[in-house]
Coordinates of C-alpha atoms in Angstrom, one line a residue:
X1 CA -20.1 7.7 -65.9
X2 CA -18.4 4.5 -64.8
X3 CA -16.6 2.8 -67.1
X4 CA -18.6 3.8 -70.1
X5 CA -17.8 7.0 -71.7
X6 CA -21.3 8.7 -71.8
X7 CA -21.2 12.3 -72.1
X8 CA -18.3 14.0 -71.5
X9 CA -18.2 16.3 -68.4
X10 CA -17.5 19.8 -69.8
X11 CA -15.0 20.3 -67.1
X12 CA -11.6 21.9 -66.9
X13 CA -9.3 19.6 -69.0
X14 CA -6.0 20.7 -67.2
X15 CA -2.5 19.3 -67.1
X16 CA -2.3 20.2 -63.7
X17 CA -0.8 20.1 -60.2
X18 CA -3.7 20.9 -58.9
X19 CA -4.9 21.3 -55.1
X20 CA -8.5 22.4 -53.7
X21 CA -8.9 25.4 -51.8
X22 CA -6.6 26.2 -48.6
X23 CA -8.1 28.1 -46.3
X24 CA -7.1 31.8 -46.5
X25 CA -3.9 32.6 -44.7
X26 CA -4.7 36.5 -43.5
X27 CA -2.0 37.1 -41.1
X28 CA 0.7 39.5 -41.5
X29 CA 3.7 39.1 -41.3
X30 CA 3.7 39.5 -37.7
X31 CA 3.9 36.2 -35.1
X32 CA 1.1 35.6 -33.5
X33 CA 1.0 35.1 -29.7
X34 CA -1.9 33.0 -30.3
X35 CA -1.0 28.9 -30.3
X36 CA -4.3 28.3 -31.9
X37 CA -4.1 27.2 -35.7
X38 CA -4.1 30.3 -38.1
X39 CA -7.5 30.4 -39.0
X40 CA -9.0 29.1 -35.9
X41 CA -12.3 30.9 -34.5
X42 CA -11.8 33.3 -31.9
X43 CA -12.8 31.2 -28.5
X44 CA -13.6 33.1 -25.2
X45 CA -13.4 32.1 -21.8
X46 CA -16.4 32.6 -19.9
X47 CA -19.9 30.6 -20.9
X48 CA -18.6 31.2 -24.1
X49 CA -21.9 32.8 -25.9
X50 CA -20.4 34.9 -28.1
X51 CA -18.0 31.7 -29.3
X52 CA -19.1 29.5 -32.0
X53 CA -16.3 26.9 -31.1
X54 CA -17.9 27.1 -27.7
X55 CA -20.5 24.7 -28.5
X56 CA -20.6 23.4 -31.4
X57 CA -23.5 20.9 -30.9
X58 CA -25.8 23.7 -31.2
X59 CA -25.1 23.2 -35.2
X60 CA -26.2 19.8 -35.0
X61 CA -29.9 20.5 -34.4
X62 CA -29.7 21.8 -31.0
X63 CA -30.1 18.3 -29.6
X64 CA -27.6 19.0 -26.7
X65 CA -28.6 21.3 -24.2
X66 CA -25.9 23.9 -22.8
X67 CA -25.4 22.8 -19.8
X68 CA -25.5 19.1 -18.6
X69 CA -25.5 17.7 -14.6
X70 CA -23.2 14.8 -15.9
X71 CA -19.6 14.7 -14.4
X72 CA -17.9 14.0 -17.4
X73 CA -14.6 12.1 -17.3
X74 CA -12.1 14.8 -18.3
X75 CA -9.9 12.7 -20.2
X76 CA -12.2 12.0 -23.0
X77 CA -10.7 15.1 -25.0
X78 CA -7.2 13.6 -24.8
X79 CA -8.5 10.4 -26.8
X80 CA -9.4 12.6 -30.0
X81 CA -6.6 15.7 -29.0
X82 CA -2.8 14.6 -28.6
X83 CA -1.3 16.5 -26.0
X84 CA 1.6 18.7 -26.2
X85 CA 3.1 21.3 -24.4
X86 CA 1.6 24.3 -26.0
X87 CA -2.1 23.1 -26.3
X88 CA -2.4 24.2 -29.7
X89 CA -2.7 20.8 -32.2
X90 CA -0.5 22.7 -34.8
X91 CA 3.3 21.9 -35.2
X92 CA 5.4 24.2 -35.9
X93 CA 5.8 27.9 -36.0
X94 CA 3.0 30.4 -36.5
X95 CA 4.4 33.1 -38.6
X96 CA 2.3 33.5 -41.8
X97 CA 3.5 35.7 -44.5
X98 CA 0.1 36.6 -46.7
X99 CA -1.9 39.4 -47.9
X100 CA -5.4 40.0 -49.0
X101 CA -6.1 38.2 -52.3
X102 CA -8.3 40.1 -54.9
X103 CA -11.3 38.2 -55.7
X104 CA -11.9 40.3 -59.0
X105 CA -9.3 38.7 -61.4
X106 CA -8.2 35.1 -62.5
X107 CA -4.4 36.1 -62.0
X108 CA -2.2 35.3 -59.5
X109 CA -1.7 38.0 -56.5
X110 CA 1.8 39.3 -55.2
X111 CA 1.8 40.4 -51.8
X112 CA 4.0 42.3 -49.8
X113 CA 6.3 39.6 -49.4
X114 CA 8.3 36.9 -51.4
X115 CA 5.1 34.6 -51.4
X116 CA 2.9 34.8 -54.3
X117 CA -0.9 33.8 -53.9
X118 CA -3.3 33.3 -56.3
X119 CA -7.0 34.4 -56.0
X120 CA -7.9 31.1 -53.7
X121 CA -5.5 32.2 -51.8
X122 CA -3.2 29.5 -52.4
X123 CA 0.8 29.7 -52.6
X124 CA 1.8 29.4 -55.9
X125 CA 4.6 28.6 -57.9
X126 CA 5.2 32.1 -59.8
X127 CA 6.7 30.3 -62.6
X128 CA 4.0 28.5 -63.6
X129 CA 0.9 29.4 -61.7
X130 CA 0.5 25.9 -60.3
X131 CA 0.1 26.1 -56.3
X132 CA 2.9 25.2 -54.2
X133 CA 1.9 22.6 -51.9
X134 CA -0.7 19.6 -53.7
X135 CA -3.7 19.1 -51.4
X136 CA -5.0 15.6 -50.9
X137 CA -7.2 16.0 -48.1
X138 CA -10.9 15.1 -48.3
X139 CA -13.6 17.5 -49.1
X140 CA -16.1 18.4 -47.0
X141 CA -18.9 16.9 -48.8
X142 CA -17.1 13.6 -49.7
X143 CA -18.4 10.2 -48.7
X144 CA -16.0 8.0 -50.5
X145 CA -12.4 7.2 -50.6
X146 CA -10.5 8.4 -53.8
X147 CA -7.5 7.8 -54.8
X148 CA -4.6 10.1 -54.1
X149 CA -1.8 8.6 -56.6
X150 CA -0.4 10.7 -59.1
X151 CA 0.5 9.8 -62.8
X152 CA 3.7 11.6 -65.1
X153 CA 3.0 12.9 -68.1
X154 CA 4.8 12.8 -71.3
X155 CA 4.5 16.7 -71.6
X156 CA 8.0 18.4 -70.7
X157 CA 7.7 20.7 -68.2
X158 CA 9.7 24.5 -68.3
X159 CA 12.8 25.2 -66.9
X160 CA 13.7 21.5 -65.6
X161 CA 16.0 18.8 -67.2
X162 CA 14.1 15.8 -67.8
X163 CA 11.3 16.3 -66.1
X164 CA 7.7 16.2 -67.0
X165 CA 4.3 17.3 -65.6
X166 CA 2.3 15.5 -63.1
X167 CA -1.3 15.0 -63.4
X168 CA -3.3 15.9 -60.3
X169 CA -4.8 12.8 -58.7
X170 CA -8.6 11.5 -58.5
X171 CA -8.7 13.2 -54.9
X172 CA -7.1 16.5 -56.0
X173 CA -9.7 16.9 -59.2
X174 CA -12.7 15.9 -57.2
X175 CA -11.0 19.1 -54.7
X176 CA -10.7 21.6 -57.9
X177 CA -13.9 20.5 -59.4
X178 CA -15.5 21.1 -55.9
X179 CA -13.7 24.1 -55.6
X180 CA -15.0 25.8 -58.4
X181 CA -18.3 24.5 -58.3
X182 CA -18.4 22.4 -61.4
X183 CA -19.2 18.8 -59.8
X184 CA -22.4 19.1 -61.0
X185 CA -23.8 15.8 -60.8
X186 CA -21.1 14.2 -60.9
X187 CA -20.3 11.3 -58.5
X188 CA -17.4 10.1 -56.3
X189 CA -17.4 7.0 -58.5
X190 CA -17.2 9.1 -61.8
X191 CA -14.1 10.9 -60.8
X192 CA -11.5 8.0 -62.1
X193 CA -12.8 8.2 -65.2
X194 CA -13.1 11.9 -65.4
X195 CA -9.1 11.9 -64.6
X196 CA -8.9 9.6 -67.6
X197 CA -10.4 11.2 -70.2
X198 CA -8.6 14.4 -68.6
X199 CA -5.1 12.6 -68.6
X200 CA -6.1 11.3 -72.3
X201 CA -7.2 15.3 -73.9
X202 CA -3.9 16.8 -72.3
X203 CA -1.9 14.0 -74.4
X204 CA -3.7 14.3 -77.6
X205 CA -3.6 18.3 -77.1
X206 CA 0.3 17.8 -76.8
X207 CA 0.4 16.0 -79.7
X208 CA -1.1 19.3 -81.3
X209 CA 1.0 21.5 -80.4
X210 CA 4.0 19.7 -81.5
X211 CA 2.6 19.1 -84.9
X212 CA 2.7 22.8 -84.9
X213 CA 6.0 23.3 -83.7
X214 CA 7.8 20.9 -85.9
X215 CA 6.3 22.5 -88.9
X216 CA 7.4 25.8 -87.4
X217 CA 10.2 25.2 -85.6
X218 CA 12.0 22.4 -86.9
X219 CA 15.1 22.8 -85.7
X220 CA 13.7 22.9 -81.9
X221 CA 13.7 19.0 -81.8
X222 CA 17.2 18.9 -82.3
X223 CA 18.0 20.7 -79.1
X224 CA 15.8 19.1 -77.1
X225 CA 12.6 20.2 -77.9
X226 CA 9.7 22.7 -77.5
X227 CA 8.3 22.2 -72.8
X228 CA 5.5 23.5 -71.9
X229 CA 6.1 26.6 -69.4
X230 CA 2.9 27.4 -67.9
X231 CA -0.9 27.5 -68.6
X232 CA -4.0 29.3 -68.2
X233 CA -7.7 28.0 -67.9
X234 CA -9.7 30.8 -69.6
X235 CA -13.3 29.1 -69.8
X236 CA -15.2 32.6 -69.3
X237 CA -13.4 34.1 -72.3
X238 CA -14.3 33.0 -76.1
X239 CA -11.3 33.4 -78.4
X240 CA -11.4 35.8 -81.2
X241 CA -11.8 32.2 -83.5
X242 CA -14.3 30.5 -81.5
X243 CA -16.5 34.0 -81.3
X244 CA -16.3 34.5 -85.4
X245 CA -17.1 30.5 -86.0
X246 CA -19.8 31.2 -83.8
X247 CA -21.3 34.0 -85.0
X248 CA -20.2 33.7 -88.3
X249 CA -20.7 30.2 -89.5
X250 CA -23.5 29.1 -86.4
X251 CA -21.0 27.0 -84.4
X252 CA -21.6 25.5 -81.4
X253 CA -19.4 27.5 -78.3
X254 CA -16.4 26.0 -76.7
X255 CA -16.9 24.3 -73.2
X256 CA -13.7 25.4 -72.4
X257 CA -10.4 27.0 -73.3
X258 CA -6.8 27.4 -72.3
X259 CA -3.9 29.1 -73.3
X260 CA -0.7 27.1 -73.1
X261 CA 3.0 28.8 -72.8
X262 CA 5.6 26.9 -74.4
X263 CA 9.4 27.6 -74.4
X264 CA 11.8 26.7 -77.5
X265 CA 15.4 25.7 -76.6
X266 CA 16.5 28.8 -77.4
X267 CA 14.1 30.4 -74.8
X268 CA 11.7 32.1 -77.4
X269 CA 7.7 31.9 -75.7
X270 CA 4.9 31.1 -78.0
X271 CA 1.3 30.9 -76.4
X272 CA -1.3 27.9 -77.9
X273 CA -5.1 29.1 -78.0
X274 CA -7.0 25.8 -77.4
X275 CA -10.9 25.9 -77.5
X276 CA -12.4 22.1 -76.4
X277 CA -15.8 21.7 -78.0
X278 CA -18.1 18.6 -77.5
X279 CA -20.2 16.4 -80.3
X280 CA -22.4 14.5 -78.4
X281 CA -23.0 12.5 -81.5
X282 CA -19.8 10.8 -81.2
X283 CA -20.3 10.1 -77.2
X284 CA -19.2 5.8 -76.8
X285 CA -21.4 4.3 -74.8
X286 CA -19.3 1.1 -75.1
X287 CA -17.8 -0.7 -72.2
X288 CA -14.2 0.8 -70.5
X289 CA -14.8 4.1 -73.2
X290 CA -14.7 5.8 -69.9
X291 CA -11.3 4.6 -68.9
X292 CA -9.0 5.3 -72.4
X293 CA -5.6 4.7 -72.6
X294 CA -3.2 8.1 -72.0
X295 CA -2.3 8.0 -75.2
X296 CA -4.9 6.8 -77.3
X297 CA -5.2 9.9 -79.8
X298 CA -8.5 8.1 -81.3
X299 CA -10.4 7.7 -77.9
X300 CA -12.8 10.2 -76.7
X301 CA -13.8 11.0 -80.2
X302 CA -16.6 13.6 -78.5
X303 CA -14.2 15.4 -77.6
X304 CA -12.3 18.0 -80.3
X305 CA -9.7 20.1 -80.0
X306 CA -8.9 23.2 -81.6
X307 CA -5.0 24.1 -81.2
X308 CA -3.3 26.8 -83.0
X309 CA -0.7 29.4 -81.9
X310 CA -2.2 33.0 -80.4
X311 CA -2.3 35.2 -83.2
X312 CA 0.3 38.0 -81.1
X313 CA 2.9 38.5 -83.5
X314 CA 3.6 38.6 -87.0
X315 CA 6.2 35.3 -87.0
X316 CA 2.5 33.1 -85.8
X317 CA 0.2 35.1 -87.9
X318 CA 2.1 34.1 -91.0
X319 CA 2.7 30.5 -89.6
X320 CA -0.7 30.1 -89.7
X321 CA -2.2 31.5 -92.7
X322 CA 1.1 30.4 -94.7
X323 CA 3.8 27.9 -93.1
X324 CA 0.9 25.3 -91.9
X325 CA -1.1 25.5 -94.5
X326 CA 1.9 25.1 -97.1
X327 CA 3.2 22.0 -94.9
X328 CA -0.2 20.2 -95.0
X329 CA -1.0 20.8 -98.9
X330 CA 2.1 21.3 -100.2
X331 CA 4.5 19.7 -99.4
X332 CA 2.6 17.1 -97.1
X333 CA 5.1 17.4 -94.2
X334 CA 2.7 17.5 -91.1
X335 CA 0.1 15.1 -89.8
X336 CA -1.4 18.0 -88.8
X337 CA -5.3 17.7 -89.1
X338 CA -7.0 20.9 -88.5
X339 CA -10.5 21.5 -86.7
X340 CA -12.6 22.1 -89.4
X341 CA -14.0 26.0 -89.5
X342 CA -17.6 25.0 -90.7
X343 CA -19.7 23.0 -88.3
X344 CA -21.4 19.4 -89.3
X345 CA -25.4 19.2 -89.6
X346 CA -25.3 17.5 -86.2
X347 CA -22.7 20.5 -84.7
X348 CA -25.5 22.4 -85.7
X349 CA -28.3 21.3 -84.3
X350 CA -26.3 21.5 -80.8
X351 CA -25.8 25.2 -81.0
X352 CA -28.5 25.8 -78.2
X353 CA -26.8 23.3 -75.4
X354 CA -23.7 24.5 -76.2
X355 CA -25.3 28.6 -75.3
X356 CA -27.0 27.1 -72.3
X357 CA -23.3 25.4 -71.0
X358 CA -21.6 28.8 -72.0
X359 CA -24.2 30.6 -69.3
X360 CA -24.0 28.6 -67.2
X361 CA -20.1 28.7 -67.0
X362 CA -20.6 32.6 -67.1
X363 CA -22.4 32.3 -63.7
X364 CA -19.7 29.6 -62.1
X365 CA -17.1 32.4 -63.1
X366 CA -19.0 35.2 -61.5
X367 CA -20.0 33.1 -58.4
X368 CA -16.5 32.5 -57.9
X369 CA -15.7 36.0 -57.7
X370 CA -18.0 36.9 -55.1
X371 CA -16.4 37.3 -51.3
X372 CA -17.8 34.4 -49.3
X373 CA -20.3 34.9 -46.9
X374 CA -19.8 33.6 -43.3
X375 CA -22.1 30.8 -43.0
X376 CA -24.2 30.6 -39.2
X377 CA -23.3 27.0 -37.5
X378 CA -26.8 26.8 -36.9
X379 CA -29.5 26.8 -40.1
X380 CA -32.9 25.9 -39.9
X381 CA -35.3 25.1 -42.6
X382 CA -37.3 28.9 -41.2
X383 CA -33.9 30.5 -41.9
X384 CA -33.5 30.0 -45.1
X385 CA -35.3 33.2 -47.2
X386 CA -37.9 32.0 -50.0
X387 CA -36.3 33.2 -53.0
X388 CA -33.1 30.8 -51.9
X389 CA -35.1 27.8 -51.4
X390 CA -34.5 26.6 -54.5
X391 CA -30.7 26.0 -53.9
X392 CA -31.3 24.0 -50.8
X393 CA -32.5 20.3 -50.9
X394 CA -35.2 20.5 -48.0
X395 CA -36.7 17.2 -49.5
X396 CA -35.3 14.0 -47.3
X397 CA -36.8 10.6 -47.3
X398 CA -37.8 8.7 -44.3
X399 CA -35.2 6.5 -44.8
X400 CA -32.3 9.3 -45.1
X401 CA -34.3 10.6 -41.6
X402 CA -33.9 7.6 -39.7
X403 CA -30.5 6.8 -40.7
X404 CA -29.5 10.8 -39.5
X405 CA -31.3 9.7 -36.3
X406 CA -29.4 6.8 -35.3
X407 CA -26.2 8.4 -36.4
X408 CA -27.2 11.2 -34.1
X409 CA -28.3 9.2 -31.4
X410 CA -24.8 7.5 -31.3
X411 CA -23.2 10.9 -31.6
X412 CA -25.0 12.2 -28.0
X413 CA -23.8 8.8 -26.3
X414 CA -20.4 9.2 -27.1
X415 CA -19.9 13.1 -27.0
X416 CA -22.0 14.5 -24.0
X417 CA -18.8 14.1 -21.5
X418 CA -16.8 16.4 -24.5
X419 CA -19.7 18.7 -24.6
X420 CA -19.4 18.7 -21.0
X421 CA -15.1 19.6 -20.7
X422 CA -16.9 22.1 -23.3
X423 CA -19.6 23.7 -21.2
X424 CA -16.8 23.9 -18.1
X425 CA -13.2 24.9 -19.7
X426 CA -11.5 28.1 -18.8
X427 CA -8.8 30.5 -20.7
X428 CA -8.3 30.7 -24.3
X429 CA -6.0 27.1 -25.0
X430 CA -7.9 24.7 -23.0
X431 CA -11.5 25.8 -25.0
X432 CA -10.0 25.6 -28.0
X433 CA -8.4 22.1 -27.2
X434 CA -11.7 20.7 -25.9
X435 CA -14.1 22.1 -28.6
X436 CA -11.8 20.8 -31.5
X437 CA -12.1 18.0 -29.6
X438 CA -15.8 18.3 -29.7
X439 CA -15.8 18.6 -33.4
X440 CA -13.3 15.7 -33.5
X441 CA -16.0 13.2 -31.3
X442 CA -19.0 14.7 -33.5
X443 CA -17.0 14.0 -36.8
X444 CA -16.0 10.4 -35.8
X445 CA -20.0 9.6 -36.4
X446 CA -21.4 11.5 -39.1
X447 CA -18.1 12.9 -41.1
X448 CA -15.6 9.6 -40.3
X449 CA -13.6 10.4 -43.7
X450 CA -12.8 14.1 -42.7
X451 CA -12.3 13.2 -39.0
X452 CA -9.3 10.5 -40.3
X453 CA -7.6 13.6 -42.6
X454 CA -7.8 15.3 -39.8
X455 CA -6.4 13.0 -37.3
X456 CA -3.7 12.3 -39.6
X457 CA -2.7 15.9 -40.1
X458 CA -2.6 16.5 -36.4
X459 CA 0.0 12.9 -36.0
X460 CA 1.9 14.3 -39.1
X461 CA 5.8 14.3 -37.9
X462 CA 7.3 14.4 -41.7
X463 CA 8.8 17.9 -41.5
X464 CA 11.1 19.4 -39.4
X465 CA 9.7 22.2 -37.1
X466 CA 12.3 24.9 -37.7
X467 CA 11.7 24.7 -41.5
X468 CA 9.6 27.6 -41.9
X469 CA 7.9 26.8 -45.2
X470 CA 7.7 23.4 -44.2
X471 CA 6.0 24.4 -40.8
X472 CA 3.9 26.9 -43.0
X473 CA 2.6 24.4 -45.1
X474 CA 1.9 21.7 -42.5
X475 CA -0.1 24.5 -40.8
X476 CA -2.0 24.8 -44.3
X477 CA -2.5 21.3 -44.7
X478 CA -4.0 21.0 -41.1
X479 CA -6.1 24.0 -41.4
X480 CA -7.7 23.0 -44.3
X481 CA -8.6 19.3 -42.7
X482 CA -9.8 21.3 -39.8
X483 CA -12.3 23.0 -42.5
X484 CA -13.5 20.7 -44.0
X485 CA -14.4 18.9 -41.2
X486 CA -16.0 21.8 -40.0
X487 CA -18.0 22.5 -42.7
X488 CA -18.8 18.8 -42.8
X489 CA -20.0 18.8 -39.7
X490 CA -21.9 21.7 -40.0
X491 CA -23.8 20.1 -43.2
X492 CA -24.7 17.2 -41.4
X493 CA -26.5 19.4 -38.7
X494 CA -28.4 21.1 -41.3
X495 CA -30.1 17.8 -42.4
X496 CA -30.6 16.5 -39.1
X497 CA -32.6 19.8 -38.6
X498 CA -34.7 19.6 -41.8
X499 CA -35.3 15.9 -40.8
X500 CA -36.0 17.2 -37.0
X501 CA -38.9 19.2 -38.6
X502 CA -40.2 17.0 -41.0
X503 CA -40.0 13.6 -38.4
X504 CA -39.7 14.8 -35.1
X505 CA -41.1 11.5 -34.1
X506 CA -37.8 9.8 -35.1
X507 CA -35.7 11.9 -32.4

């Protein structure tokens, strides 16, 4: 996208404080006698065959054997590890106060205790369904730098004085968007942009709804003014509106839709239906279209927004087929410019991509509510079944080969005495301390932006210990580096083994 506006990415467009996935916190509400991090594999003593944490390098390609006749210099660990008394890398207590979170609804999820989750198992804010903690920690997949700094809205936010949402940060979309599997092709680079345009819809759809609520609640400005409480992305689910346009008058389908709570000073709740549809006619391919001003309600003209209040009760049902509609052509009151019911010629003619985007949203949603499967450390090009192929890129260059080979090559000179503390450690704390710092040595190569959220989540000292909530989410934040890291890790070795096949000359 870069700093042209292109095509819009039919994304989320949320005012959110929004954080990718934590890992899933499954204890009860028991303390564990375990010092290993809360999600941490189990790890054996022994030779460790049973322990995927036992050796690692066996993910990247199986280019270490298990046993080496070096005599490793067991201080190596300590470089990557810090020590402390405990041996577990986690500060902080280990009481973890969770349940199960059901996989088959997009609403949050009360457990047994005080803490609400929500179906990513994230804590969450009950108020307004926003997760408690923001997560700025690289994904496991990224291979640049983003930006983690946060910008205020002008939208008032529920149940505060003064204050006003935050919108997430480039580092904390590119999490949600990889979260929910809607990065598409999207780039690292794109994602400042995509926060723009974001940051810039939010505004304009604001600017909506208070059209709406001066014309229907006048006197609300006086007291301070309509905030907005909480929201809901509902993409899978067409609004009874956007389904009769659609079927109706041959409308192109939304791309997305939300439903916004607001709260008038004298505490009465109306819910906004908002369907976003896209005109790729309109699409500026000028220079900085990509990067509009926050509250420039005439940028991103391919973008339109449909914003009315939720036909649930009588008092909005009349507002909109009488108190508007009066307000606009009556007594011309309201700036108020309605979405037009009928679609243009060129709305028209974009009917089919907008089918093919609602299908394909369809399956994001239904992905997304699939349990995950565990994933083997080790995958090989054999492993994968036919009919899955397809959603594997087994195509690599000879120049993406080479470049995995000398990556690799450095990675076996400067982990074998690791793999080695590895191969030799005994009882539970000491294996897991040397194989995370295993993963740690193997990162520092071929994952270097994971490896440094990592290492700065393990020499995080801005909380204090006997906070429990603060401990708790410290444990979260680490846990979720450690993933990431993991998983990064893990990809890597499933290249270097489709390049190992395909170039075996090169290793």
């Amino acid at each position: 996208m870069g700093s042209k506006q292109s095509k819009p990415i039919q994304q989320s467009l949320t005012v959110i404080e929004e954080t990718a996935k934590e890992p899933s916190l499954k204890s009860t509400t028991e303390k564990s006698e375990s010092k290993l991090p809360f999600n941490h594999p189990k790890v054996t003593s022994g030779d460790g065959e049973n322990c995927p944490y036992k050796n690692p390098l066996t993910s990247i390609g199986g280019f270490f054997k298990k046993k080496q006749s070096t005599d490793a210099l067991k201080i190596e660990a300590a470089s990557e590890i810090p020590e402390s008394s405990s041996g577990c890398p986690v500060k902080g207590g280990n009481k973890v106060i969770s349940s199960e979170a059901s996989t088959s609804s997009g609403c949050p999820v009360k457990s047994n205790s005080s803490t609400v989750y929500n179906v990513y198992s994230q804590p969450i804010d009950p108020k307004n369904n926003m997760p408690s903690n923001a997560n700025q920690l690289r994904g496991p997949n990224q291979n640049e730098e983003l930006s983690t700094n946060r910008i205020k809205s002008t939208i008032p936010k529920g149940n505060t004085d003064g204050d006003s949402w935050t919108y997430p940060s480039p580092q904390m979309f590119y999490n949600s968007l990889s979260r929910k599997n809607k990065l598409g092709d999207t780039e690292e680079s794109d994602i400042e942009s995509v926060v723009a345009i974001h940051n810039n819809m939010n505004e304009k759809t604001w600017a909506k709804v208070m059209e709406w609520e001066q014309v229907l609640c006048p006197d609300a400005a006086k007291e301070g003014g309509s905030k907005l409480l909480k929201f809901l992305g509902r993409p899978s689910d067409l609004s009874p509106k956007a389904t009769v346009k659609n079927m109706v008058f041959g409308h192109p389908l939304p791309f997305d839709r939300h439903d916004w709570t607001i709260q008038r000073p004298d505490g009465t709740k109306v819910v906004y239906v908002i369907d976003y549809y896209v005109d790729e006619t309109k699409a500026d391919d000028s220079e900085g279209s990509g990067f509009p001003n926050m509250h420039d309600r005439d940028a991103i003209e391919s973008i339109l927004v449909d914003v009315r209040p939720a036909a649930d009760s009588v008092e909005n049902i009349i507002g909109r087929a009488v108190t508007m509609p009066y307000a606009r052509r009556i007594e011309k009151t309201t700036k108020f410019d309605p979405m037009p019911i009928l679609p243009t010629k060129e709305m028209k003619e974009q009917i089919g991509e907008s089918e093919k985007v609602w299908e394909n949203i369809q399956r994001s949603v239904e992905e997304s509510k699939k349990p995950k499967q565990a994933k083997s450390m080790i995958l090989k090009p054999s492993d994968i079944p036919n009919d899955q192929k397809k959603d594997f890129n087994l195509d690599i260059t000879d120049k993406e080969a080479k470049n995995i080979a000398k990556s690799f090559v450095t990675m076996l000179d400067n982990c074998k005495s690791t793999q080695e503390l590895v191969n030799e450690c005994k009882g539970e704390e000491e294996c897991a301390r040397v194989s995370l710092a295993l993963t740690m040595c193997l990162a520092k190569v071929v994952c270097p932006i994971q490896q440094g959220a990592v290492a700065e989540a393990l020499n995080a000292d801005d909380f204090d210990p006997k906070d429990e909530k603060a401990a708790e989410a410290y444990s979260a934040r680490f846990e979720t580096a450690l993933e990431n890291m993991s998983i990064c890790v893990t990809n890597k070795g499933e290249r270097a083994a489709i390049a190992r096949e395909k170039y075996p000359e090169l290793f």
